[in-house]
Protein backbone atom coordinates (compact mmCIF):
# COMPACT_ATOMS: atom_id res chain seq x y z
CA UNK A 1 0.00 0.00 0.00
CA UNK A 2 1.40 3.38 -0.89
CA UNK A 3 1.41 6.26 1.53
CA UNK A 4 -1.51 7.97 -0.21
CA UNK A 5 -3.49 4.69 -0.29
CA UNK A 6 -3.01 4.33 3.46
CA UNK A 7 -4.14 7.91 3.97
CA UNK A 8 -7.26 7.33 1.90
CA UNK A 9 -8.04 4.09 3.75
CA UNK A 10 -7.84 5.95 7.06
CA UNK A 11 -10.11 8.69 5.80
CA UNK A 12 -12.62 6.18 4.46
CA UNK A 13 -12.70 4.34 7.79
CA UNK A 14 -13.19 7.62 9.65
CA UNK A 15 -16.00 8.59 7.30
CA UNK A 16 -17.64 5.19 7.78
CA UNK A 17 -17.47 5.62 11.57
CA UNK A 18 -19.01 9.08 11.39
CA UNK A 19 -21.83 7.94 9.11
CA UNK A 20 -22.61 5.07 11.46
CA UNK A 21 -22.35 7.13 14.66
CA UNK A 22 -24.86 9.57 13.29
CA UNK A 23 -27.11 6.78 12.11
CA UNK A 24 -26.88 7.85 8.48
CA UNK A 25 -25.86 4.43 7.16
CA UNK A 26 -25.20 1.09 8.81
CA UNK A 27 -22.09 -1.04 8.28
CA UNK A 28 -24.19 -3.43 6.22
CA UNK A 29 -25.06 -0.70 3.75
CA UNK A 30 -21.35 0.03 3.29
CA UNK A 31 -20.66 -3.68 2.78
CA UNK A 32 -23.38 -3.81 0.13
CA UNK A 33 -21.75 -1.00 -1.81
CA UNK A 34 -18.37 -2.77 -1.64
CA UNK A 35 -19.93 -6.08 -2.71
CA UNK A 36 -21.62 -4.38 -5.65
CA UNK A 37 -18.31 -2.85 -6.66
CA UNK A 38 -16.58 -6.23 -6.50
CA UNK A 39 -19.43 -7.92 -8.37
CA UNK A 40 -18.73 -5.48 -11.19
CA UNK A 41 -15.08 -6.53 -11.25
CA UNK A 42 -14.60 -9.26 -13.80
CA UNK A 43 -11.98 -10.18 -16.41
CA UNK A 44 -14.90 -10.47 -18.86
CA UNK A 45 -14.97 -6.65 -18.78
CA UNK A 46 -11.35 -6.39 -19.90
CA UNK A 47 -11.96 -9.12 -22.48
CA UNK A 48 -14.86 -7.13 -23.94
CA UNK A 49 -12.63 -4.06 -24.22
CA UNK A 50 -9.97 -6.12 -26.03
CA UNK A 51 -12.49 -7.65 -28.46
CA UNK A 52 -13.79 -4.16 -29.31
CA UNK A 53 -10.24 -2.92 -29.90
CA UNK A 54 -9.54 -5.91 -32.20
CA UNK A 55 -12.62 -5.24 -34.31
CA UNK A 56 -12.77 -1.44 -34.30
CA UNK A 57 -9.52 0.36 -35.24
CA UNK A 58 -10.89 3.76 -34.15
CA UNK A 59 -11.77 2.35 -30.74
CA UNK A 60 -8.31 0.75 -30.51
CA UNK A 61 -6.70 4.14 -31.19
CA UNK A 62 -8.84 5.82 -28.52
CA UNK A 63 -8.06 3.01 -26.05
CA UNK A 64 -4.32 3.38 -26.51
CA UNK A 65 -4.53 7.19 -26.31
CA UNK A 66 -6.71 7.39 -23.18
CA UNK A 67 -7.59 4.07 -21.56
CA UNK A 68 -9.90 5.46 -18.87
CA UNK A 69 -12.03 7.39 -21.37
CA UNK A 70 -12.22 4.46 -23.80
CA UNK A 71 -13.26 1.88 -21.20
CA UNK A 72 -15.74 4.48 -19.94
CA UNK A 73 -17.39 4.32 -23.38
CA UNK A 74 -18.23 0.66 -22.63
CA UNK A 75 -19.54 1.54 -19.16
CA UNK A 76 -16.45 0.71 -17.12
CA UNK A 77 -15.38 3.70 -15.11
CA UNK A 78 -11.78 3.39 -13.97
CA UNK A 79 -11.05 4.00 -10.32
CA UNK A 80 -13.43 4.77 -7.50
CA UNK A 81 -12.66 7.48 -4.98
CA UNK A 82 -9.51 8.52 -6.81
CA UNK A 83 -9.44 9.46 -10.43
CA UNK A 84 -6.98 7.03 -11.98
CA UNK A 85 -5.26 6.90 -15.28
CA UNK A 86 -5.58 3.66 -17.19
CA UNK A 87 -2.82 3.01 -19.65
CA UNK A 88 -3.45 0.21 -22.13
CA UNK A 89 -0.24 -1.27 -23.54
CA UNK A 90 -0.39 -3.17 -26.81
CA UNK A 91 1.48 -6.37 -27.60
CA UNK A 92 2.99 -6.54 -31.07
CA UNK A 93 5.17 -9.00 -32.96
CA UNK A 94 8.22 -7.34 -31.41
CA UNK A 95 7.06 -6.21 -27.97
CA UNK A 96 5.35 -8.13 -25.19
CA UNK A 97 4.02 -6.22 -22.17
CA UNK A 98 3.50 -7.43 -18.63
CA UNK A 99 2.12 -5.57 -15.62
CA UNK A 100 3.08 -5.59 -11.96
CA UNK A 101 2.85 -3.43 -8.87
CA UNK A 102 6.23 -3.68 -7.18
CA UNK A 103 5.06 -1.62 -4.19
CA UNK A 104 1.88 -3.50 -3.34
CA UNK A 105 -0.77 -4.93 -5.63
CA UNK A 106 -2.34 -2.10 -7.66
CA UNK A 107 -4.39 -3.54 -10.45
CA UNK A 108 -7.32 -2.49 -12.66
CA UNK A 109 -9.84 -4.49 -10.63
CA UNK A 110 -12.91 -3.52 -12.59
CA UNK A 111 -11.45 -4.84 -15.84
CA UNK A 112 -9.45 -7.83 -14.60
CA UNK A 113 -11.51 -9.08 -11.66
CA UNK A 114 -10.02 -9.75 -8.21
CA UNK A 115 -6.25 -10.05 -8.47
CA UNK A 116 -4.76 -13.56 -8.27
CA UNK A 117 -2.64 -14.31 -5.18
CA UNK A 118 0.53 -14.76 -7.27
CA UNK A 119 0.13 -11.19 -8.57
CA UNK A 120 0.26 -9.94 -4.98
CA UNK A 121 3.13 -12.24 -4.02
CA UNK A 122 6.57 -10.91 -3.16
CA UNK A 123 8.13 -13.43 -5.56
CA UNK A 124 6.23 -12.19 -8.63
CA UNK A 125 6.58 -8.52 -7.74
CA UNK A 126 10.35 -8.69 -7.37
CA UNK A 127 11.22 -11.29 -10.00
CA UNK A 128 9.14 -10.12 -12.96
CA UNK A 129 11.14 -6.89 -13.01
CA UNK A 130 14.54 -8.62 -12.80
CA UNK A 131 13.94 -11.65 -14.98
CA UNK A 132 10.66 -11.24 -16.88
CA UNK A 133 11.55 -13.82 -19.53
CA UNK A 134 12.11 -16.53 -16.92
CA UNK A 135 8.94 -15.62 -15.01
CA UNK A 136 6.84 -15.70 -18.18
CA UNK A 137 8.34 -19.07 -19.11
CA UNK A 138 7.14 -20.39 -15.73
CA UNK A 139 3.63 -19.34 -16.79
CA UNK A 140 4.16 -21.40 -19.94
CA UNK A 141 4.70 -18.33 -22.08
CA UNK A 142 7.94 -18.78 -24.02
CA UNK A 143 8.74 -15.76 -26.12
CA UNK A 144 11.34 -15.63 -28.88
CA UNK A 145 14.61 -13.94 -27.92
CA UNK A 146 13.83 -11.29 -30.51
CA UNK A 147 10.74 -10.19 -28.56
CA UNK A 148 11.35 -7.28 -26.22
CA UNK A 149 9.57 -7.63 -22.88
CA UNK A 150 8.39 -4.39 -21.29
CA UNK A 151 7.38 -4.47 -17.62
CA UNK A 152 4.94 -1.79 -16.45
CA UNK A 153 4.97 -0.94 -12.76
CA UNK A 154 1.67 0.37 -11.40
CA UNK A 155 1.44 3.42 -9.19
CA UNK A 156 -1.41 4.84 -7.13
CA UNK A 157 -2.19 7.14 -10.08
CA UNK A 158 -1.76 4.78 -13.01
CA UNK A 159 -3.07 1.29 -13.66
CA UNK A 160 -2.11 -0.80 -16.68
CA UNK A 161 -3.86 -3.36 -18.83
CA UNK A 162 -2.31 -5.37 -21.65
CA UNK A 163 -3.95 -5.46 -25.07
CA UNK A 164 -2.96 -8.94 -26.30
CA UNK A 165 -2.39 -9.75 -29.98
CA UNK A 166 -5.40 -11.05 -31.83
CA UNK A 167 -4.78 -14.76 -32.55
CA UNK A 168 -4.40 -15.79 -36.16
CA UNK A 169 -7.32 -17.50 -37.83
CA UNK A 170 -9.95 -15.55 -35.90
CA UNK A 171 -11.12 -13.33 -38.78
CA UNK A 172 -14.52 -15.06 -38.87
CA UNK A 173 -15.25 -14.55 -35.16
CA UNK A 174 -17.62 -11.87 -33.89
CA UNK A 175 -16.95 -9.68 -30.86
CA UNK A 176 -18.44 -11.98 -28.16
CA UNK A 177 -16.55 -14.98 -29.59
CA UNK A 178 -13.31 -12.97 -29.62
CA UNK A 179 -13.89 -11.81 -26.04
CA UNK A 180 -14.23 -15.46 -24.99
CA UNK A 181 -10.64 -16.07 -26.16
CA UNK A 182 -9.20 -13.47 -23.78
CA UNK A 183 -8.03 -14.59 -20.34
CA UNK A 184 -7.16 -12.66 -17.20
CA UNK A 185 -3.52 -13.69 -17.59
CA UNK A 186 -3.58 -12.36 -21.12
CA UNK A 187 -4.68 -8.98 -19.74
CA UNK A 188 -1.83 -9.06 -17.19
CA UNK A 189 0.67 -10.23 -19.78
CA UNK A 190 1.47 -13.61 -18.20
CA UNK A 191 -0.54 -15.38 -20.89
CA UNK A 192 -0.51 -15.06 -24.69
CA UNK A 193 -4.18 -13.96 -24.99
FE1 LIG B 1 0.10 -1.23 -5.59
Tab-separated table of C-alpha atoms in Angstrom, residues 6-72:
chain	number	residue	atom	x	y	z
A	6	UNK	CA	-3.013	4.328	3.463
A	7	UNK	CA	-4.137	7.906	3.969
A	8	UNK	CA	-7.257	7.330	1.900
A	9	UNK	CA	-8.044	4.089	3.754
A	10	UNK	CA	-7.838	5.949	7.062
A	11	UNK	CA	-10.111	8.693	5.798
A	12	UNK	CA	-12.619	6.184	4.461
A	13	UNK	CA	-12.701	4.340	7.792
A	14	UNK	CA	-13.193	7.616	9.650
A	15	UNK	CA	-16.003	8.591	7.299
A	16	UNK	CA	-17.640	5.193	7.782
A	17	UNK	CA	-17.468	5.615	11.571
A	18	UNK	CA	-19.012	9.076	11.390
A	19	UNK	CA	-21.833	7.940	9.108
A	20	UNK	CA	-22.606	5.072	11.457
A	21	UNK	CA	-22.347	7.132	14.663
A	22	UNK	CA	-24.858	9.570	13.286
A	23	UNK	CA	-27.112	6.779	12.106
A	24	UNK	CA	-26.881	7.851	8.480
A	25	UNK	CA	-25.861	4.432	7.159
A	26	UNK	CA	-25.198	1.089	8.809
A	27	UNK	CA	-22.088	-1.036	8.284
A	28	UNK	CA	-24.192	-3.428	6.218
A	29	UNK	CA	-25.058	-0.699	3.745
A	30	UNK	CA	-21.354	0.035	3.294
A	31	UNK	CA	-20.661	-3.684	2.784
A	32	UNK	CA	-23.383	-3.807	0.131
A	33	UNK	CA	-21.747	-1.001	-1.811
A	34	UNK	CA	-18.374	-2.772	-1.636
A	35	UNK	CA	-19.932	-6.084	-2.712
A	36	UNK	CA	-21.625	-4.382	-5.651
A	37	UNK	CA	-18.312	-2.849	-6.656
A	38	UNK	CA	-16.582	-6.232	-6.496
A	39	UNK	CA	-19.426	-7.921	-8.374
A	40	UNK	CA	-18.733	-5.483	-11.194
A	41	UNK	CA	-15.078	-6.533	-11.246
A	42	UNK	CA	-14.603	-9.258	-13.802
A	43	UNK	CA	-11.984	-10.183	-16.408
A	44	UNK	CA	-14.899	-10.470	-18.861
A	45	UNK	CA	-14.972	-6.655	-18.782
A	46	UNK	CA	-11.355	-6.389	-19.899
A	47	UNK	CA	-11.959	-9.123	-22.478
A	48	UNK	CA	-14.859	-7.133	-23.935
A	49	UNK	CA	-12.629	-4.058	-24.222
A	50	UNK	CA	-9.974	-6.118	-26.029
A	51	UNK	CA	-12.490	-7.651	-28.455
A	52	UNK	CA	-13.795	-4.165	-29.307
A	53	UNK	CA	-10.239	-2.925	-29.903
A	54	UNK	CA	-9.537	-5.909	-32.202
A	55	UNK	CA	-12.617	-5.242	-34.315
A	56	UNK	CA	-12.770	-1.438	-34.300
A	57	UNK	CA	-9.516	0.360	-35.243
A	58	UNK	CA	-10.891	3.758	-34.150
A	59	UNK	CA	-11.774	2.354	-30.745
A	60	UNK	CA	-8.312	0.753	-30.511
A	61	UNK	CA	-6.697	4.136	-31.188
A	62	UNK	CA	-8.836	5.820	-28.517
A	63	UNK	CA	-8.065	3.007	-26.051
A	64	UNK	CA	-4.322	3.380	-26.506
A	65	UNK	CA	-4.532	7.185	-26.307
A	66	UNK	CA	-6.706	7.394	-23.182
A	67	UNK	CA	-7.593	4.073	-21.565
A	68	UNK	CA	-9.896	5.457	-18.875
A	69	UNK	CA	-12.026	7.390	-21.368
A	70	UNK	CA	-12.224	4.460	-23.800
A	71	UNK	CA	-13.260	1.880	-21.195
A	72	UNK	CA	-15.741	4.475	-19.940
